[in-house]
Amino acid sequence: PDFECGDRRAWGPKSCGMGHTDAVTSIQVDYARGLVYTVSYDATAIQWDVHGNMRSQARGFHSDKIINSALSRDGNWLATAAFDHVALFQCDAKSGLMCCALVDYSWESGRQEDRRWFAVAFLPDRELCGELESPEYLPQGLVMGDNNGDAWLV
């Protein structure tokens, strides 16, 4: 059957969720909770249910294009890499996305204008050494990659 984008049917080749105003650059799936996360050049992150219904939208935490994202293995954290910085969101099936931190490469010297963030990932728990210390409310093992060929462990 023919139908248009925005029909509230299950995700599939002919269905979609409407919410971004520019290119979608990364998609993450929380299979355990049935949630989908998308990020876009429009500087937004969106939480969807598996039927394509928008549940939460995070706007205003980036001032430039979001290039990539990563979802922690437990589905509790979404990291977004953009040209301005990396943002870390707590993910909740009921309350949606809540920004907990804006991370740049250096808190002391501020952001360098020529540094752009292109990649983020969460290390599996078994690879964390235990020597790293993060505030209790932030996950350990966030890795960020930049345009200068460097990878940073937060």
XYZ file of N, CA, C and O in Angstrom:
616
model
N 0.825 -1.198 0.000
C 0.000 0.000 0.000
C 0.865 1.255 0.000
O 1.946 1.270 0.551
N 0.356 2.299 -0.602
C 1.069 3.574 -0.623
C 0.670 4.410 0.588
O -0.493 4.499 0.932
N 1.655 5.026 1.214
C 1.382 5.992 2.266
C 2.567 6.926 2.374
O 3.638 6.650 1.873
N 2.379 8.047 3.036
C 3.385 9.094 3.094
C 4.172 9.015 4.394
O 3.731 8.442 5.373
N 5.361 9.632 4.367
C 6.165 9.737 5.574
C 5.323 10.429 6.646
O 4.658 11.413 6.383
N 5.337 9.892 7.841
C 4.536 10.459 8.912
C 3.376 9.561 9.283
O 2.791 9.718 10.339
N 3.023 8.604 8.402
C 2.026 7.626 8.803
C 2.580 6.892 10.011
O 3.744 6.526 10.053
N 1.766 6.684 11.002
C 2.237 6.069 12.237
C 2.114 4.553 12.161
O 1.295 3.937 12.814
N 2.972 3.965 11.370
C 3.022 2.515 11.255
C 4.400 2.046 11.710
O 5.289 2.852 11.912
N 4.597 0.755 11.810
C 5.888 0.232 12.250
C 6.981 0.649 11.271
O 6.735 0.814 10.087
N 8.206 0.817 11.805
C 9.342 1.150 10.951
C 9.465 0.098 9.866
O 9.309 -1.077 10.094
N 9.739 0.492 8.699
C 9.917 -0.424 7.581
C 10.348 0.359 6.366
O 10.583 1.561 6.432
N 10.468 -0.310 5.231
C 10.962 0.367 4.038
C 10.101 1.543 3.587
O 10.587 2.433 2.917
N 8.829 1.544 3.962
C 7.937 2.608 3.497
C 7.380 3.447 4.634
O 6.366 4.094 4.472
N 8.032 3.404 5.800
C 7.546 4.227 6.903
C 8.706 5.008 7.499
O 9.862 4.651 7.339
N 8.393 6.099 8.150
C 9.451 6.907 8.762
C 8.857 7.765 9.862
O 7.657 7.950 9.946
N 9.750 8.260 10.688
C 9.350 9.224 11.693
C 9.742 10.608 11.204
O 10.802 10.786 10.619
N 8.872 11.570 11.383
C 9.166 12.945 10.957
C 9.563 13.761 12.179
O 8.937 13.672 13.213
N 10.635 14.549 12.038
C 11.054 15.360 13.163
C 12.293 16.180 12.886
O 12.457 17.254 13.432
N 13.191 15.681 12.058
C 14.401 16.430 11.721
C 14.137 17.339 10.528
O 13.277 17.059 9.695
N 14.925 18.404 10.441
C 14.789 19.345 9.326
C 16.003 19.318 8.406
O 16.087 20.117 7.471
N 16.952 18.415 8.677
C 18.143 18.283 7.837
C 18.577 16.817 7.867
O 17.924 15.989 8.493
N 19.685 16.507 7.237
C 20.147 15.128 7.080
C 20.301 14.412 8.422
O 20.874 14.955 9.362
N 19.795 13.185 8.490
C 20.001 12.313 9.641
C 21.370 11.667 9.458
O 21.655 11.080 8.419
N 22.236 11.789 10.467
C 23.620 11.339 10.323
C 23.979 10.102 11.143
O 25.021 9.505 10.912
N 23.132 9.706 12.079
C 23.415 8.518 12.873
C 22.122 8.006 13.486
O 21.246 8.791 13.861
N 22.031 6.678 13.584
C 20.863 6.018 14.176
C 21.359 4.975 15.172
O 22.245 4.179 14.856
N 20.809 4.990 16.371
C 21.136 4.011 17.406
C 19.839 3.339 17.845
O 18.798 3.990 17.915
N 19.906 2.032 18.161
C 18.714 1.283 18.548
C 18.924 0.660 19.926
O 19.933 -0.002 20.171
N 17.963 0.883 20.817
C 17.918 0.221 22.119
C 16.914 -0.912 21.981
O 15.703 -0.712 22.103
N 17.411 -2.098 21.681
C 16.537 -3.241 21.419
C 15.770 -3.669 22.662
O 14.619 -4.087 22.562
N 16.382 -3.561 23.828
C 15.739 -4.006 25.067
C 14.498 -3.180 25.395
O 13.505 -3.711 25.884
N 14.548 -1.870 25.134
C 13.424 -0.995 25.474
C 12.593 -0.600 24.263
O 11.620 0.142 24.405
N 12.989 -1.039 23.083
C 12.225 -0.708 21.888
C 12.265 0.766 21.534
O 11.252 1.359 21.173
N 13.463 1.373 21.642
C 13.623 2.796 21.349
C 14.654 2.994 20.246
O 15.594 2.210 20.114
N 14.466 4.042 19.471
C 15.381 4.397 18.393
C 15.822 5.846 18.625
O 15.006 6.689 18.989
N 17.111 6.121 18.405
C 17.657 7.468 18.558
C 18.253 7.910 17.230
O 19.000 7.155 16.608
N 17.926 9.126 16.805
C 18.502 9.685 15.598
C 19.127 11.033 15.925
O 18.665 11.744 16.815
N 20.193 11.370 15.187
C 20.809 12.692 15.291
C 20.951 13.249 13.888
O 20.947 12.505 12.909
N 21.100 14.575 13.815
C 21.001 15.215 12.512
C 21.876 16.452 12.398
O 22.292 17.040 13.406
N 22.110 16.853 11.145
C 22.758 18.124 10.872
C 21.949 19.296 11.431
O 22.472 20.393 11.559
N 20.681 19.086 11.754
C 19.874 20.183 12.319
C 20.174 20.412 13.806
O 19.502 21.202 14.462
N 21.199 19.735 14.335
C 21.672 19.890 15.715
C 20.689 19.365 16.761
O 20.676 19.833 17.898
N 19.883 18.387 16.391
C 18.946 17.790 17.348
C 19.186 16.289 17.474
O 19.677 15.636 16.563
N 18.812 15.769 18.632
C 18.761 14.330 18.893
C 17.305 14.007 19.211
O 16.647 14.752 19.934
N 16.806 12.910 18.646
C 15.404 12.535 18.864
C 15.323 11.090 19.334
O 16.008 10.215 18.811
N 14.468 10.865 20.325
C 14.134 9.525 20.804
C 12.773 9.153 20.202
O 11.815 9.920 20.300
N 12.704 7.987 19.560
C 11.484 7.480 18.925
C 11.097 6.150 19.550
O 11.947 5.436 20.071
N 9.836 5.777 19.436
C 9.482 4.397 19.729
C 9.659 3.603 18.436
O 9.944 4.175 17.378
N 9.518 2.304 18.504
C 9.769 1.469 17.325
C 8.718 1.631 16.234
O 8.873 1.104 15.142
N 7.661 2.378 16.508
C 6.629 2.623 15.505
C 6.828 3.946 14.782
O 6.002 4.338 13.965
N 7.912 4.650 15.094
C 8.190 5.918 14.427
C 7.552 7.122 15.087
O 7.521 8.200 14.501
N 7.053 6.973 16.308
C 6.461 8.092 17.043
C 7.542 8.788 17.875
O 8.249 8.141 18.643
N 7.660 10.099 17.730
C 8.633 10.858 18.501
C 8.238 10.855 19.970
O 7.110 11.125 20.315
N 9.222 10.532 20.832
C 8.964 10.516 22.267
C 9.638 11.687 22.971
O 9.150 12.175 23.972
N 10.811 12.099 22.466
C 11.564 13.173 23.102
C 12.488 13.800 22.059
O 13.007 13.104 21.195
N 12.673 15.112 22.171
C 13.572 15.812 21.263
C 14.502 16.704 22.077
O 14.040 17.462 22.931
N 15.814 16.584 21.839
C 16.805 17.419 22.519
C 17.338 18.434 21.518
O 17.999 18.073 20.554
N 17.022 19.688 21.757
C 17.424 20.775 20.865
C 18.082 21.861 21.716
O 17.723 22.072 22.856
N 19.080 22.528 21.155
C 19.716 23.637 21.851
C 20.988 23.275 22.597
O 21.593 24.129 23.233
N 21.412 22.015 22.545
C 22.632 21.605 23.232
C 23.837 21.644 22.310
O 24.970 21.570 22.769
N 23.597 21.724 21.018
C 24.656 21.890 20.018
C 24.347 23.138 19.211
O 23.179 23.429 18.919
N 25.397 23.851 18.826
C 25.215 25.023 17.970
C 25.666 24.744 16.546
O 25.630 25.625 15.703
N 26.073 23.499 16.287
C 26.543 23.127 14.961
C 26.088 21.704 14.649
O 25.524 21.022 15.495
N 26.365 21.253 13.453
C 25.908 19.949 12.966
C 26.342 18.794 13.863
O 27.498 18.733 14.270
N 25.413 17.882 14.145
C 25.759 16.643 14.837
C 26.167 15.643 13.759
O 25.432 15.399 12.810
N 27.351 15.062 13.936
C 27.930 14.173 12.941
C 27.697 12.702 13.269
O 27.480 11.887 12.393
N 27.750 12.343 14.557
C 27.725 10.944 14.936
C 27.114 10.798 16.322
O 26.960 11.784 17.046
N 26.798 9.564 16.696
C 26.281 9.293 18.034
C 26.658 7.880 18.450
O 27.039 7.053 17.624
N 26.536 7.620 19.748
C 26.760 6.281 20.296
C 25.796 6.078 21.447
O 25.516 7.014 22.211
N 25.296 4.878 21.567
C 24.408 4.492 22.660
C 25.149 3.497 23.530
O 25.747 2.538 23.016
N 25.146 3.727 24.845
C 25.810 2.784 25.744
C 25.105 1.426 25.668
O 23.930 1.336 25.313
N 25.854 0.379 26.018
C 25.314 -0.971 25.902
C 24.034 -1.160 26.723
O 23.115 -1.851 26.312
N 23.948 -0.497 27.886
C 22.752 -0.639 28.720
C 21.606 0.280 28.271
O 20.514 0.237 28.825
N 21.853 1.130 27.265
C 20.815 2.010 26.734
C 20.529 3.232 27.587
O 19.615 3.990 27.294
N 21.326 3.461 28.619
C 21.067 4.578 29.527
C 21.718 5.883 29.094
O 21.389 6.933 29.635
N 22.661 5.843 28.137
C 23.411 7.034 27.738
C 23.501 7.143 26.229
O 23.781 6.167 25.545
N 23.317 8.356 25.740
C 23.520 8.673 24.332
C 24.559 9.790 24.267
O 24.406 10.815 24.943
N 25.616 9.579 23.500
C 26.627 10.616 23.286
C 26.484 11.106 21.848
O 26.276 10.309 20.931
N 26.588 12.414 21.654
C 26.493 13.000 20.318
C 27.768 13.788 20.024
O 28.224 14.573 20.849
N 28.350 13.546 18.850
C 29.566 14.247 18.421
C 29.169 15.267 17.372
O 28.554 14.930 16.363
N 29.540 16.524 17.614
C 29.194 17.601 16.689
C 30.411 18.468 16.447
O 31.463 18.282 17.068
N 30.283 19.409 15.547
C 31.395 20.296 15.254
C 31.751 21.171 16.445
O 32.860 21.669 16.530
N 30.832 21.384 17.399
C 31.123 22.263 18.529
C 31.660 21.520 19.751
O 32.576 21.986 20.406
N 31.111 20.375 20.112
C 31.527 19.605 21.284
C 30.809 18.258 21.273
O 30.054 17.965 20.358
N 31.030 17.479 22.304
C 30.315 16.219 22.513
C 29.315 16.453 23.638
O 29.651 17.041 24.661
N 28.081 16.007 23.425
C 27.054 16.114 24.470
C 26.710 14.712 24.960
O 26.698 13.755 24.181
N 26.437 14.609 26.244
C 26.092 13.336 26.858
C 24.690 13.439 27.436
O 24.421 14.326 28.255
N 23.809 12.548 26.982
C 22.408 12.562 27.399
C 22.086 11.297 28.175
O 22.480 10.204 27.791
N 21.327 11.454 29.257
C 20.756 10.305 29.942
C 19.474 9.952 29.203
O 18.677 10.842 28.856
N 19.276 8.665 28.931
C 18.107 8.205 28.173
C 17.141 7.490 29.099
O 17.530 6.571 29.818
N 15.896 7.900 29.072
C 14.876 7.271 29.888
C 13.646 7.039 29.016
O 13.244 7.928 28.257
N 13.068 5.867 29.108
C 11.916 5.536 28.273
C 10.712 6.416 28.591
O 9.900 6.693 27.709
N 10.583 6.887 29.824
C 9.423 7.708 30.200
C 9.685 9.204 30.058
O 8.880 9.932 29.510
N 10.841 9.663 30.581
C 11.087 11.109 30.573
C 11.908 11.581 29.378
O 12.063 12.774 29.179
N 12.442 10.668 28.577
C 13.138 11.041 27.355
C 14.608 11.337 27.558
O 15.274 10.740 28.394
N 15.120 12.289 26.771
C 16.536 12.650 26.774
C 16.796 13.820 27.716
O 16.097 14.824 27.656
N 17.816 13.678 28.578
C 18.192 14.756 29.477
C 19.696 14.986 29.336
O 20.490 14.070 29.573
N 20.107 16.191 28.942
C 21.518 16.498 28.775
C 22.184 16.590 30.147
O 21.730 17.321 31.021
N 23.270 15.831 30.325
C 23.982 15.804 31.599
C 25.351 16.450 31.524
O 25.897 16.847 32.549
N 25.936 16.530 30.321
C 27.273 17.104 30.212
C 27.543 17.544 28.783
O 27.077 16.918 27.832
N 28.293 18.629 28.656
C 28.855 19.067 27.381
C 30.356 18.888 27.520
O 30.983 19.495 28.383
N 30.942 18.041 26.683
C 32.331 17.638 26.837
C 33.146 18.160 25.658
O 32.797 17.929 24.502
N 34.237 18.862 25.964
C 35.179 19.267 24.942
C 36.516 18.634 25.295
O 36.646 17.984 26.325
N 37.521 18.816 24.501
C 38.786 18.128 24.744
C 39.539 18.670 25.943
O 40.359 17.996 26.521
N 39.291 19.922 26.327
C 40.039 20.517 27.426
C 39.172 21.509 28.176
O 38.688 22.461 27.603
N 39.022 21.288 29.464
C 38.253 22.220 30.272
C 39.106 23.437 30.645
O 38.594 24.496 30.925
N 40.436 23.255 30.666
C 41.328 24.344 31.068
C 41.470 25.404 29.977
O 41.409 26.585 30.226
N 41.718 24.968 28.753
C 42.029 25.922 27.693
C 40.838 26.246 26.798
O 40.961 27.029 25.876
N 39.718 25.632 27.054
C 38.546 25.906 26.229
C 38.605 25.181 24.892
O 39.463 24.355 24.654
N 37.695 25.506 24.048
C 37.570 24.829 22.758
C 38.427 25.524 21.722
O 38.386 26.730 21.574
N 39.198 24.741 20.976
C 39.944 25.291 19.853
C 39.015 25.367 18.654
O 38.286 24.429 18.369
N 39.042 26.479 17.958
C 38.127 26.671 16.829
C 38.347 25.661 15.709
O 37.438 25.364 14.960
N 39.565 25.119 15.582
C 39.821 24.185 14.493
C 39.515 22.734 14.858
O 39.656 21.850 14.050
N 39.093 22.469 16.086
C 38.793 21.095 16.500
C 37.314 20.800 16.267
O 36.446 21.554 16.681
N 37.074 19.709 15.583
C 35.718 19.229 15.329
C 35.628 17.791 15.821
O 36.570 17.017 15.693
N 34.485 17.403 16.370
C 34.287 16.038 16.875
C 33.518 15.229 15.842
O 32.439 15.617 15.413
N 34.070 14.093 15.438
C 33.477 13.274 14.389
C 33.002 11.907 14.864
O 32.200 11.278 14.180
N 33.502 11.420 15.983
C 33.168 10.066 16.405
C 33.064 9.985 17.923
O 33.773 10.687 18.639
N 32.166 9.131 18.378
C 32.027 8.820 19.804
C 31.715 7.338 19.939
O 31.119 6.733 19.045
N 32.136 6.752 21.048
C 31.837 5.349 21.341
C 31.959 5.138 22.839
O 32.649 5.901 23.532
N 31.288 4.117 23.324
C 31.423 3.714 24.722
C 32.210 2.424 24.767
O 31.900 1.480 24.025
N 33.251 2.371 25.622
C 34.000 1.138 25.795
C 33.150 0.135 26.567
O 32.421 0.523 27.479
N 33.258 -1.129 26.224
C 32.557 -2.141 27.025
C 33.096 -2.141 28.451
O 34.277 -1.870 28.672
N 32.247 -2.459 29.416
C 32.632 -2.451 30.826
C 33.882 -3.274 31.090
O 34.728 -2.896 31.874
N 34.015 -4.418 30.432
C 35.136 -5.306 30.715
C 36.477 -4.688 30.320
O 37.518 -5.132 30.760
N 36.474 -3.647 29.481
C 37.718 -3.024 29.045
C 38.096 -1.822 29.910
O 39.165 -1.265 29.730
N 37.254 -1.433 30.838
C 37.588 -0.302 31.703
C 38.545 -0.762 32.793
O 38.385 -1.815 33.379
N 39.555 0.057 33.039
C 40.577 -0.360 33.998
C 40.198 -0.136 35.446
O 40.866 -0.630 36.320
N 39.216 0.661 35.726
C 38.852 0.937 37.100
C 39.642 2.097 37.683
O 39.343 2.573 38.755
N 40.671 2.550 36.977
C 41.460 3.676 37.468
C 40.823 5.000 37.076
O 41.160 6.041 37.616
N 39.934 4.962 36.130
C 39.288 6.183 35.674
C 38.262 6.629 36.694
O 37.564 5.806 37.280
N 38.162 7.918 36.898
C 37.167 8.423 37.829
C 36.273 9.423 37.128
O 36.741 10.392 36.558
N 34.983 9.145 37.133
C 33.991 10.067 36.609
C 33.019 10.365 37.729
O 32.867 9.556 38.646
N 32.354 11.519 37.683
C 31.297 11.737 38.681
C 30.321 10.567 38.639
O 30.135 9.948 37.599
N 29.715 10.258 39.760
C 28.836 9.091 39.851
C 27.744 9.076 38.794
O 27.333 8.029 38.336
N 27.258 10.246 38.395
C 26.134 10.281 37.476
C 26.557 10.190 36.005
O 25.710 10.143 35.133
N 27.871 10.158 35.725
C 28.327 10.043 34.348
C 28.957 8.681 34.111
O 29.627 8.139 34.987
N 28.786 8.117 32.917
C 29.379 6.816 32.629
C 30.878 6.954 32.390
O 31.362 8.009 31.994
N 31.605 5.897 32.630
C 33.027 5.874 32.316
C 33.204 5.256 30.938
O 32.364 4.507 30.460
N 34.323 5.567 30.306
C 34.665 4.891 29.063
C 34.114 5.519 27.809
O 33.910 4.829 26.820
N 33.882 6.819 27.805
C 33.459 7.502 26.584
C 34.711 7.852 25.791
O 35.634 8.475 26.309
N 34.761 7.436 24.525
C 35.881 7.733 23.639
C 35.381 8.686 22.563
O 34.307 8.483 21.987
N 36.175 9.745 22.304
C 35.789 10.767 21.328
C 36.916 10.924 20.306
O 38.088 10.935 20.677
N 36.555 11.037 19.024
C 37.549 11.213 17.974
C 37.369 12.551 17.284
O 36.248 12.986 17.032
N 38.499 13.211 16.968
C 38.425 14.545 16.375
C 39.003 14.599 14.964
O 39.506 13.604 14.447
N 38.939 15.761 14.362
C 39.399 15.966 12.998
C 40.921 16.027 12.878
O 41.450 16.052 11.778
N 41.636 16.029 14.005
C 43.096 16.069 13.980
C 43.716 14.683 14.098
O 44.929 14.560 14.250
N 42.888 13.646 14.079
C 43.387 12.285 14.171
C 43.599 11.805 15.588
O 44.239 10.770 15.810
N 43.067 12.517 16.565
C 43.244 12.138 17.960
C 41.977 11.486 18.520
O 40.858 11.848 18.133
N 42.160 10.541 19.425
C 41.051 9.931 20.155
C 41.264 10.229 21.640
O 42.376 10.131 22.146
N 40.194 10.630 22.319
C 40.257 11.055 23.707
C 39.378 10.140 24.553
O 38.217 9.922 24.227
N 39.921 9.643 25.651
C 39.145 8.836 26.593
C 38.699 9.741 27.721
O 39.520 10.400 28.363
N 37.397 9.801 27.950
C 36.847 10.650 29.006
C 36.438 9.787 30.173
O 35.823 8.774 30.007
